[in-house]
XYZ file of C-alpha atoms in Angstrom:
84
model
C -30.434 -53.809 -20.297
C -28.857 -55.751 -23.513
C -28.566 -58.915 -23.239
C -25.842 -61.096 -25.508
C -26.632 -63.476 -27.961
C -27.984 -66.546 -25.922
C -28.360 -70.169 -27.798
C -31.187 -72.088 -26.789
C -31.176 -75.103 -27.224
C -35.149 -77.214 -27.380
C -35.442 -81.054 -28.103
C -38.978 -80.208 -30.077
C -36.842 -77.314 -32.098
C -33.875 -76.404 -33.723
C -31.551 -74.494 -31.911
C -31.770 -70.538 -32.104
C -30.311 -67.614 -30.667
C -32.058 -64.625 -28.882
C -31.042 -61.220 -27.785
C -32.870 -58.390 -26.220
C -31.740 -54.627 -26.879
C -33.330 -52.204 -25.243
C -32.954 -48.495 -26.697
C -33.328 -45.051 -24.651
C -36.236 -43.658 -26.993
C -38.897 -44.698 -29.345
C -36.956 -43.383 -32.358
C -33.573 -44.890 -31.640
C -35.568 -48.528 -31.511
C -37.215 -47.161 -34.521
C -34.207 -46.307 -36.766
C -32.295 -50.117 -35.354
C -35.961 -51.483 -37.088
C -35.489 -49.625 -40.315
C -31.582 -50.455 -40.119
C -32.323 -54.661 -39.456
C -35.231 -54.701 -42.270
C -32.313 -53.334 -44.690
C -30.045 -55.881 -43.558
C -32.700 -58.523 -43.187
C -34.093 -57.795 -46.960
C -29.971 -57.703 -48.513
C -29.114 -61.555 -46.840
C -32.308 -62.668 -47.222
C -32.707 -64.384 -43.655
C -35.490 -62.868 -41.815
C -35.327 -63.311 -37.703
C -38.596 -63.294 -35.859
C -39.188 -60.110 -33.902
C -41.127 -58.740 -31.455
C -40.696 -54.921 -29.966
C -42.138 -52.834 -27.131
C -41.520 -48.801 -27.365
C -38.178 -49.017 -26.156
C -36.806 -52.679 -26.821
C -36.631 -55.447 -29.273
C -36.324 -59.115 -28.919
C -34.880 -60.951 -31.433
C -34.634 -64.828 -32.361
C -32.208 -66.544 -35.294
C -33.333 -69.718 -36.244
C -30.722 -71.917 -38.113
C -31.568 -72.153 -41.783
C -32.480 -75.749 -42.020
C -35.076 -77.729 -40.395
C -33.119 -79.384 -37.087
C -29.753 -77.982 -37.918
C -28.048 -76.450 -34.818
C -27.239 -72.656 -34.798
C -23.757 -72.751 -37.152
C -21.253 -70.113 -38.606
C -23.732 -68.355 -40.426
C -25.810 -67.772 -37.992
C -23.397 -66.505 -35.932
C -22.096 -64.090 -38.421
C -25.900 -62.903 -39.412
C -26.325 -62.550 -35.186
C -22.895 -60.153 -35.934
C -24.056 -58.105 -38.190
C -27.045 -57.058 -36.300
C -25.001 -55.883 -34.025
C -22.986 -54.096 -36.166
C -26.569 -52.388 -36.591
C -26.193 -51.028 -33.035
């Protein structure tokens, strides 16, 4: 089940979004992996992952240190799923 892009909000962090996207197949969650390191290596931003065989969560931090999630980040969170 996919999940949108959910902000969470932590008083001891910044804010960040997360999404989970589960995939059918090992190779379909591969080839999004392959796809997000491309994009993640052209901005430059790098989201902290973590993937099972047939899903991947992913969390957007905001770029600086206790800044909430802004426009950026919400266009980065886009173009992953652009990847999709």
């Amino acid at each position: 089940m996919d999940q949108p892009w959910t902000p969470r909000p932590k008083p001891e962090n910044p804010e960040r979004l997360e999404r989970r996207i589960e995939f059918p197949d090992y190779e379909s969650n591969r080839h999004f992996l392959e796809k997000l390191n491309d994009l993640s290596e052209q901005e430059g931003r790098f989201p902290d992952i973590s993937f099972g065989r047939t899903y991947v969560n992913i969390t957007l931090r905001a770029e600086g240190a206790d800044t909430p999630i802004g426009e950026a980040d919400h266009a980065f969170a886009a173009a992953i799923d652009g990847l999709l």
